[in-house]
mmCIF file of C-alpha atoms in Angstrom:
data_model
loop_
_atom_site.group_PDB
_atom_site.id
_atom_site.type_symbol
_atom_site.label_atom_id
_atom_site.label_comp_id
_atom_site.label_asym_id
_atom_site.label_seq_id
_atom_site.Cartn_x
_atom_site.Cartn_y
_atom_site.Cartn_z
ATOM 1 C CA MET A 1 85.695 122.814 84.384
ATOM 2 C CA LYS A 2 89.526 125.084 82.307
ATOM 3 C CA ARG A 3 90.548 126.074 85.759
ATOM 4 C CA GLY A 4 89.879 123.188 87.130
ATOM 5 C CA VAL A 5 92.336 121.644 84.428
ATOM 6 C CA MET A 6 94.637 124.583 85.296
ATOM 7 C CA TYR A 7 95.149 124.494 88.978
ATOM 8 C CA ALA A 8 96.008 120.241 87.983
ATOM 9 C CA GLY A 9 98.767 120.473 85.717
ATOM 10 C CA LEU A 10 100.586 122.880 87.924
ATOM 11 C CA ALA A 11 100.498 120.985 90.671
ATOM 12 C CA GLY A 12 101.398 117.555 88.960
ATOM 13 C CA ALA A 13 104.332 120.200 87.516
ATOM 14 C CA LEU A 14 105.118 120.800 91.272
ATOM 15 C CA TRP A 15 105.040 116.597 91.916
ATOM 16 C CA GLY A 16 106.974 116.323 89.400
ATOM 17 C CA MET A 17 109.523 118.449 90.403
ATOM 18 C CA VAL A 18 109.370 116.799 94.330
ATOM 19 C CA LEU A 19 110.084 112.982 92.333
ATOM 20 C CA MET A 20 113.836 114.192 91.263
ATOM 21 C CA VAL A 21 114.422 114.923 95.249
ATOM 22 C CA PRO A 22 115.424 111.713 96.304
ATOM 23 C CA GLN A 23 117.538 110.785 92.650
ATOM 24 C CA LEU A 24 119.463 113.914 93.039
ATOM 25 C CA LEU A 25 119.591 112.789 96.341
ATOM 26 C CA PRO A 26 120.415 108.996 97.182
ATOM 27 C CA GLU A 27 121.865 108.054 100.007
ATOM 28 C CA PHE A 28 119.303 109.822 102.179
ATOM 29 C CA ASN A 29 117.256 107.385 103.166
ATOM 30 C CA PRO A 30 113.494 107.306 102.913
ATOM 31 C CA MET A 31 112.357 108.066 106.403
ATOM 32 C CA LEU A 32 115.068 111.124 107.080
ATOM 33 C CA LEU A 33 113.910 112.490 103.451
ATOM 34 C CA ALA A 34 109.709 112.433 104.399
ATOM 35 C CA SER A 35 110.222 113.832 108.353
ATOM 36 C CA VAL A 36 112.332 116.216 107.238
ATOM 37 C CA ARG A 37 110.520 117.320 104.587
ATOM 38 C CA TYR A 38 106.771 117.087 106.699
ATOM 39 C CA VAL A 39 107.805 118.494 109.420
ATOM 40 C CA MET A 40 108.915 121.144 107.467
ATOM 41 C CA VAL A 41 105.166 121.028 105.955
ATOM 42 C CA GLY A 42 103.147 121.244 109.193
ATOM 43 C CA VAL A 43 105.213 124.350 110.940
ATOM 44 C CA ILE A 44 104.261 126.181 107.136
ATOM 45 C CA SER A 45 101.215 125.109 108.333
ATOM 46 C CA LEU A 46 100.893 126.147 111.591
ATOM 47 C CA LEU A 47 101.755 129.403 110.489
ATOM 48 C CA LEU A 48 98.708 129.261 107.688
ATOM 49 C CA ALA A 49 97.221 128.514 110.320
ATOM 50 C CA VAL A 50 96.702 131.211 113.064
ATOM 51 C CA PRO A 51 95.058 133.999 111.127
ATOM 52 C CA MET A 52 91.941 131.115 110.101
ATOM 53 C CA ALA A 53 92.126 130.480 113.722
ATOM 54 C CA ARG A 54 88.686 130.874 114.096
ATOM 55 C CA GLN A 55 86.908 129.364 111.248
ATOM 56 C CA LEU A 56 89.364 126.722 111.510
ATOM 57 C CA ARG A 57 87.215 125.562 115.259
ATOM 58 C CA GLN A 58 84.578 124.775 112.557
ATOM 59 C CA LEU A 59 86.854 120.673 112.624
ATOM 60 C CA SER A 60 84.938 117.891 114.236
ATOM 61 C CA ALA A 61 85.999 114.788 114.920
ATOM 62 C CA ALA A 62 85.450 113.284 112.024
ATOM 63 C CA ASP A 63 86.909 116.208 109.703
ATOM 64 C CA GLY A 64 90.081 115.425 112.029
ATOM 65 C CA TRP A 65 89.461 111.559 111.884
ATOM 66 C CA MET A 66 89.748 111.507 108.389
ATOM 67 C CA LEU A 67 93.300 114.516 108.578
ATOM 68 C CA LEU A 68 94.713 112.070 110.003
ATOM 69 C CA ARG A 69 94.613 109.014 107.581
ATOM 70 C CA LEU A 70 94.613 111.223 104.463
ATOM 71 C CA ALA A 71 98.033 112.039 105.798
ATOM 72 C CA VAL A 72 99.739 110.059 107.470
ATOM 73 C CA VAL A 73 98.487 107.239 104.021
ATOM 74 C CA GLY A 74 98.235 110.505 101.754
ATOM 75 C CA ASN A 75 101.815 112.319 102.573
ATOM 76 C CA LEU A 76 104.176 110.811 105.094
ATOM 77 C CA LEU A 77 103.929 106.983 103.278
ATOM 78 C CA TYR A 78 102.622 107.272 100.063
ATOM 79 C CA PHE A 79 106.388 109.836 99.946
ATOM 80 C CA ILE A 80 108.394 107.326 102.560
ATOM 81 C CA CYS A 81 107.250 103.814 99.123
ATOM 82 C CA LEU A 82 108.349 106.296 96.373
ATOM 83 C CA ALA A 83 111.936 107.590 97.414
ATOM 84 C CA ALA A 84 112.726 103.707 97.996
ATOM 85 C CA ALA A 85 110.854 102.982 94.396
ATOM 86 C CA ILE A 86 112.215 106.235 92.844
ATOM 87 C CA GLN A 87 116.437 105.116 94.593
ATOM 88 C CA ARG A 88 115.508 101.443 93.555
ATOM 89 C CA LEU A 89 114.315 102.028 89.654
ATOM 90 C CA GLY A 90 114.611 105.362 88.369
ATOM 91 C CA VAL A 91 112.596 108.607 88.661
ATOM 92 C CA ALA A 92 111.663 107.778 84.856
ATOM 93 C CA PRO A 93 110.555 103.918 86.034
ATOM 94 C CA ALA A 94 109.626 104.645 89.140
ATOM 95 C CA SER A 95 107.184 107.813 87.959
ATOM 96 C CA LEU A 96 105.347 106.382 85.617
ATOM 97 C CA ILE A 97 104.773 102.975 87.754
ATOM 98 C CA VAL A 98 103.077 105.358 89.795
ATOM 99 C CA GLY A 99 101.563 106.749 86.804
ATOM 100 C CA VAL A 100 98.812 104.141 86.539
ATOM 101 C CA LEU A 101 97.517 106.026 88.948
ATOM 102 C CA PRO A 102 94.448 107.471 86.202
ATOM 103 C CA LEU A 103 93.210 103.938 85.900
ATOM 104 C CA THR A 104 93.795 103.162 90.142
ATOM 105 C CA ILE A 105 91.242 106.037 90.949
ATOM 106 C CA THR A 106 89.446 105.968 88.406
ATOM 107 C CA LEU A 107 88.102 102.359 89.050
ATOM 108 C CA TYR A 108 87.585 103.469 92.721
ATOM 109 C CA GLY A 109 85.504 106.057 92.673
ATOM 110 C CA ARG A 110 83.851 104.924 89.291
ATOM 111 C CA ASN A 111 80.800 104.758 91.222
ATOM 112 C CA ASP A 112 80.442 108.575 92.475
ATOM 113 C CA THR A 113 78.243 110.643 91.440
ATOM 114 C CA GLY A 114 78.845 113.394 88.211
ATOM 115 C CA ALA A 115 81.308 110.317 87.044
ATOM 116 C CA VAL A 116 82.067 109.403 83.488
ATOM 117 C CA PRO A 117 80.118 105.795 82.969
ATOM 118 C CA LEU A 118 83.253 103.245 82.585
ATOM 119 C CA ALA A 119 82.899 102.468 79.711
ATOM 120 C CA ARG A 120 82.967 105.867 77.802
ATOM 121 C CA LEU A 121 86.640 105.976 79.376
ATOM 122 C CA VAL A 122 87.205 102.778 78.266
ATOM 123 C CA GLY A 123 89.426 104.195 74.990
ATOM 124 C CA PRO A 124 91.047 106.277 77.230
ATOM 125 C CA LEU A 125 92.685 103.834 80.179
ATOM 126 C CA ALA A 126 93.505 101.867 77.109
ATOM 127 C CA LEU A 127 95.485 104.508 75.786
ATOM 128 C CA ILE A 128 96.804 105.111 79.439
ATOM 129 C CA LEU A 129 97.405 101.801 80.194
ATOM 130 C CA GLY A 130 99.783 101.292 76.810
ATOM 131 C CA GLY A 131 101.894 103.836 77.825
ATOM 132 C CA MET A 132 102.965 102.253 81.310
ATOM 133 C CA LEU A 133 103.105 99.287 79.745
ATOM 134 C CA CYS A 134 106.022 100.642 77.189
ATOM 135 C CA ILE A 135 107.512 102.594 80.191
ATOM 136 C CA ASN A 136 107.570 99.273 82.322
ATOM 137 C CA LEU A 137 109.212 97.125 78.827
ATOM 138 C CA GLN A 138 111.829 99.640 78.758
ATOM 139 C CA THR A 139 112.666 99.657 82.817
ATOM 140 C CA PHE A 140 112.512 95.860 82.371
ATOM 141 C CA ALA A 141 114.153 95.039 79.806
ATOM 142 C CA PHE A 142 117.037 96.620 79.410
ATOM 143 C CA ALA A 143 117.784 96.816 83.490
ATOM 144 C CA ASP A 144 121.101 97.378 84.507
ATOM 145 C CA GLY A 145 122.273 96.150 88.424
ATOM 146 C CA ASP A 146 120.312 93.917 90.912
ATOM 147 C CA LEU A 147 117.445 92.614 89.403
ATOM 148 C CA GLY A 148 116.217 91.406 93.536
ATOM 149 C CA ASP A 149 116.725 95.250 94.852
ATOM 150 C CA LYS A 150 114.954 96.053 91.009
ATOM 151 C CA LEU A 151 111.680 94.199 92.308
ATOM 152 C CA LEU A 152 111.210 95.882 95.879
ATOM 153 C CA GLY A 153 111.574 99.229 94.157
ATOM 154 C CA LEU A 154 108.941 98.034 92.221
ATOM 155 C CA LEU A 155 106.404 96.809 95.246
ATOM 156 C CA PHE A 156 107.213 100.220 96.996
ATOM 157 C CA ALA A 157 105.994 101.828 93.967
ATOM 158 C CA LEU A 158 103.342 99.812 93.629
ATOM 159 C CA ALA A 159 102.834 99.780 97.502
ATOM 160 C CA ALA A 160 103.349 104.123 96.930
ATOM 161 C CA LEU A 161 100.071 103.999 94.139
ATOM 162 C CA ALA A 162 98.284 101.685 96.282
ATOM 163 C CA CYS A 163 98.735 104.758 98.835
ATOM 164 C CA TRP A 164 97.628 107.059 96.995
ATOM 165 C CA THR A 165 94.210 105.516 95.132
ATOM 166 C CA TRP A 166 92.549 105.178 98.389
ATOM 167 C CA TYR A 167 94.034 109.290 99.204
ATOM 168 C CA GLY A 168 92.370 110.642 96.065
ATOM 169 C CA VAL A 169 89.926 109.312 95.884
ATOM 170 C CA GLN A 170 89.102 109.378 99.296
ATOM 171 C CA ASN A 171 90.269 113.096 99.701
ATOM 172 C CA SER A 172 87.964 114.141 96.980
ATOM 173 C CA ARG A 173 84.956 112.451 98.283
ATOM 174 C CA TYR A 174 85.768 114.724 101.265
ATOM 175 C CA LEU A 175 86.078 117.849 100.250
ATOM 176 C CA LYS A 176 82.727 117.613 98.611
ATOM 177 C CA GLN A 177 80.571 116.612 101.170
ATOM 178 C CA CYS A 178 83.109 118.759 104.063
ATOM 179 C CA GLY A 179 80.942 122.006 103.173
ATOM 180 C CA HIS A 180 82.476 124.124 105.357
ATOM 181 C CA PHE A 181 85.785 124.715 104.493
ATOM 182 C CA ASP A 182 87.837 125.223 101.321
ATOM 183 C CA SER A 183 90.300 123.727 99.535
ATOM 184 C CA HIS A 184 93.154 126.359 101.377
ATOM 185 C CA GLN A 185 91.314 125.894 104.623
ATOM 186 C CA TRP A 186 91.437 121.301 104.421
ATOM 187 C CA SER A 187 94.869 121.659 102.589
ATOM 188 C CA VAL A 188 96.673 123.551 105.548
ATOM 189 C CA LEU A 189 94.385 121.761 108.190
ATOM 190 C CA CYS A 190 96.208 118.274 106.234
ATOM 191 C CA GLY A 191 99.474 119.789 106.863
ATOM 192 C CA VAL A 192 99.385 120.372 110.492
ATOM 193 C CA LEU A 193 98.998 117.106 110.828
ATOM 194 C CA THR A 194 100.445 115.603 108.660
ATOM 195 C CA GLY A 195 104.137 116.938 110.512
ATOM 196 C CA LEU A 196 102.586 116.230 114.476
ATOM 197 C CA ALA A 197 102.764 112.670 112.361
ATOM 198 C CA SER A 198 105.830 113.682 110.859
ATOM 199 C CA LEU A 199 106.887 114.516 114.675
ATOM 200 C CA VAL A 200 105.536 111.268 116.381
ATOM 201 C CA MET A 201 107.358 108.862 113.799
ATOM 202 C CA VAL A 202 110.709 110.912 114.356
ATOM 203 C CA ALA A 203 110.877 110.164 118.166
ATOM 204 C CA VAL A 204 109.749 106.315 117.046
ATOM 205 C CA LEU A 205 112.824 106.253 114.825
ATOM 206 C CA ALA A 206 115.393 107.705 118.005
ATOM 207 C CA LEU A 207 114.955 105.278 119.782
ATOM 208 C CA TRP A 208 113.729 102.901 118.097
ATOM 209 C CA GLN A 209 116.074 103.120 114.415
ATOM 210 C CA PRO A 210 118.761 105.409 115.716
ATOM 211 C CA GLN A 211 120.220 104.835 112.413
ATOM 212 C CA GLN A 212 117.679 105.801 109.746
ATOM 213 C CA LEU A 213 117.913 108.983 110.707
ATOM 214 C CA GLN A 214 122.247 108.425 110.626
ATOM 215 C CA VAL A 215 123.992 109.822 107.153
ATOM 216 C CA GLN A 216 127.553 110.515 105.958
ATOM 217 C CA ALA A 217 127.194 112.716 104.238
ATOM 218 C CA ALA A 218 129.550 116.040 102.523
ATOM 219 C CA PRO A 219 128.812 119.177 104.263
ATOM 220 C CA ALA A 220 127.631 119.802 100.003
ATOM 221 C CA ARG A 221 125.013 117.887 100.520
ATOM 222 C CA TRP A 222 123.551 118.802 103.708
ATOM 223 C CA VAL A 223 123.255 122.617 102.468
ATOM 224 C CA LEU A 224 121.193 120.312 99.014
ATOM 225 C CA PHE A 225 118.696 118.228 101.558
ATOM 226 C CA TRP A 226 117.824 121.072 103.545
ATOM 227 C CA LEU A 227 116.880 123.881 100.491
ATOM 228 C CA ALA A 228 115.961 120.745 98.946
ATOM 229 C CA SER A 229 112.935 119.605 101.556
ATOM 230 C CA LEU A 230 112.511 123.210 101.808
ATOM 231 C CA GLY A 231 111.247 123.195 98.399
ATOM 232 C CA CYS A 232 109.019 120.020 98.852
ATOM 233 C CA ALA A 233 107.748 121.541 102.067
ATOM 234 C CA VAL A 234 106.097 124.755 100.558
ATOM 235 C CA LEU A 235 106.178 123.667 96.559
ATOM 236 C CA GLY A 236 105.422 119.630 96.731
ATOM 237 C CA SER A 237 103.222 120.034 99.710
ATOM 238 C CA TRP A 238 101.333 123.191 100.454
ATOM 239 C CA LEU A 239 101.074 125.358 96.984
ATOM 240 C CA ALA A 240 100.578 121.745 94.759
ATOM 241 C CA MET A 241 98.093 120.777 97.895
ATOM 242 C CA THR A 242 96.189 123.590 97.401
ATOM 243 C CA LEU A 243 95.861 123.572 93.242
ATOM 244 C CA TRP A 244 94.835 120.109 93.849
ATOM 245 C CA ASN A 245 92.172 120.128 96.713
ATOM 246 C CA ALA A 246 91.278 122.944 94.026
ATOM 247 C CA ALA A 247 90.845 121.623 91.002
ATOM 248 C CA SER A 248 88.886 118.415 92.634
ATOM 249 C CA LYS A 249 86.290 120.727 94.200
ATOM 250 C CA ARG A 250 85.639 121.860 90.028
ATOM 251 C CA LEU A 251 85.694 118.772 88.420
ATOM 252 C CA PRO A 252 84.582 114.268 88.515
ATOM 253 C CA LEU A 253 86.839 112.234 90.448
ATOM 254 C CA THR A 254 86.964 110.978 86.968
ATOM 255 C CA LEU A 255 88.631 113.630 85.272
ATOM 256 C CA THR A 256 90.455 113.741 87.930
ATOM 257 C CA GLY A 257 91.829 110.638 88.517
ATOM 258 C CA GLN A 258 92.506 110.923 84.546
ATOM 259 C CA LEU A 259 94.583 114.468 85.148
ATOM 260 C CA ILE A 260 97.300 112.860 87.770
ATOM 261 C CA VAL A 261 99.366 112.022 84.778
ATOM 262 C CA PHE A 262 100.290 114.973 84.488
ATOM 263 C CA GLU A 263 102.856 114.033 87.527
ATOM 264 C CA THR A 264 104.572 111.507 85.521
ATOM 265 C CA LEU A 265 104.894 113.608 82.356
ATOM 266 C CA PHE A 266 106.850 116.440 84.340
ATOM 267 C CA ALA A 267 108.661 114.046 85.844
ATOM 268 C CA LEU A 268 109.726 112.601 83.078
ATOM 269 C CA LEU A 269 110.780 115.900 81.606
ATOM 270 C CA TYR A 270 112.318 116.696 84.167
ATOM 271 C CA ALA A 271 114.435 113.661 84.303
ATOM 272 C CA PHE A 272 115.227 114.149 80.751
ATOM 273 C CA LEU A 273 116.401 117.402 81.547
ATOM 274 C CA TRP A 274 119.152 115.891 84.293
ATOM 275 C CA ARG A 275 120.609 112.997 82.004
ATOM 276 C CA GLN A 276 120.650 115.362 79.435
ATOM 277 C CA ARG A 277 119.405 113.582 76.763
ATOM 278 C CA GLY A 278 115.833 112.546 75.193
ATOM 279 C CA PRO A 279 113.123 109.887 75.261
ATOM 280 C CA SER A 280 114.069 106.207 74.295
ATOM 281 C CA LEU A 281 110.814 105.147 71.506
ATOM 282 C CA LEU A 282 109.838 103.281 74.429
ATOM 283 C CA GLU A 283 109.764 106.097 76.420
ATOM 284 C CA ALA A 284 108.009 108.957 73.124
ATOM 285 C CA ALA A 285 105.759 105.896 72.912
ATOM 286 C CA ALA A 286 104.144 106.074 76.416
ATOM 287 C CA ILE A 287 104.237 110.153 76.806
ATOM 288 C CA VAL A 288 102.268 109.531 73.662
ATOM 289 C CA LEU A 289 100.038 107.486 74.327
ATOM 290 C CA VAL A 290 99.652 108.390 78.362
ATOM 291 C CA MET A 291 98.586 112.632 76.377
ATOM 292 C CA GLY A 292 95.982 111.541 74.394
ATOM 293 C CA GLY A 293 94.139 109.255 76.936
ATOM 294 C CA VAL A 294 94.090 112.419 78.387
ATOM 295 C CA LEU A 295 93.775 114.896 75.516
ATOM 296 C CA TRP A 296 90.371 112.135 74.428
ATOM 297 C CA SER A 297 89.376 111.847 78.880
ATOM 298 C CA LEU A 298 89.403 115.715 78.438
ATOM 299 C CA ARG A 299 87.100 115.765 75.691
ATOM 300 C CA LEU A 300 84.815 113.238 76.964
ATOM 301 C CA HIS A 301 84.646 115.580 80.573
ATOM 302 C CA GLY A 302 83.766 118.147 78.531
ATOM 303 C CA PRO A 303 81.222 121.931 78.950
ATOM 304 C CA ARG A 304 78.741 119.572 76.777
ATOM 305 C CA ASP A 305 78.636 117.367 79.798
ATOM 306 C CA ALA A 306 75.384 117.689 81.672
ATOM 307 C CA LEU A 307 77.136 115.176 84.036
ATOM 308 C CA ALA A 308 80.132 118.108 84.274
ATOM 309 C CA LYS A 309 77.915 121.196 84.837
ATOM 310 C CA THR A 310 77.196 119.312 87.225
ATOM 311 C CA VAL A 311 80.284 119.754 89.764
ATOM 312 C CA HIS A 312 81.270 123.191 87.477
ATOM 313 C CA THR A 313 82.101 125.558 90.330
#
């Protein structure tokens, strides 16, 4: 179980870095950021799939259909919506709105085998919700700029939340049911499908919305764009998803739902370091409440819990 928690924490640290990219590259629209990143993911995954070609022959039509849905909803749509939210709201508020994932994933997957009864999670979930309320109060009570644009950013953040809630639950369920692929193989397959879906999206944009692929930027900014896209592909997609899948196979869904909050906390840390300032009072309260909820949840899922033992590997 400890290994599963460690894997989830490392995945969150990598995903937190990815959340900084739309803020660092505001002139690049979310469609372009997503398509280039995931085409690179597809190429990397295809190279990784070659040595395991024999094992991948076990891929069924049901596996392919699930992988395609996970690729489109959990990768492409999620990152497009999240990038659009970050560019309108900033890293901290967008990441903390999506940080409601511990609540939504736990509620969506509450009937899964191995799940701790929801009644026992009321306390931890209440702390996490309190943290989310603090950061959103900080964001919208002291917001500058166009309110309409910020509300649009909020809608994008909520759409990203919905995408990853569905992805987190369905991916975890299918990994537990599918015994013929390990977490690494599943990540590679998902990466290949994501790359193919990204190529289709680029072709559609080139034909009907070419302006989405056109950006006026200095050469140095383009260099940063390609480096950031490669970093997101290797670290934020392939490695982070491998770690997350490894965690999902070792932990009950109610616990993995709680641990996705590490992405939010690391994103906050990176944002504060980038801005060279500490958290405000409300931001500090949010961090304390969220961490308290996670630690409380970990205690409920501890070694003495028989349900946790049944899924420990």
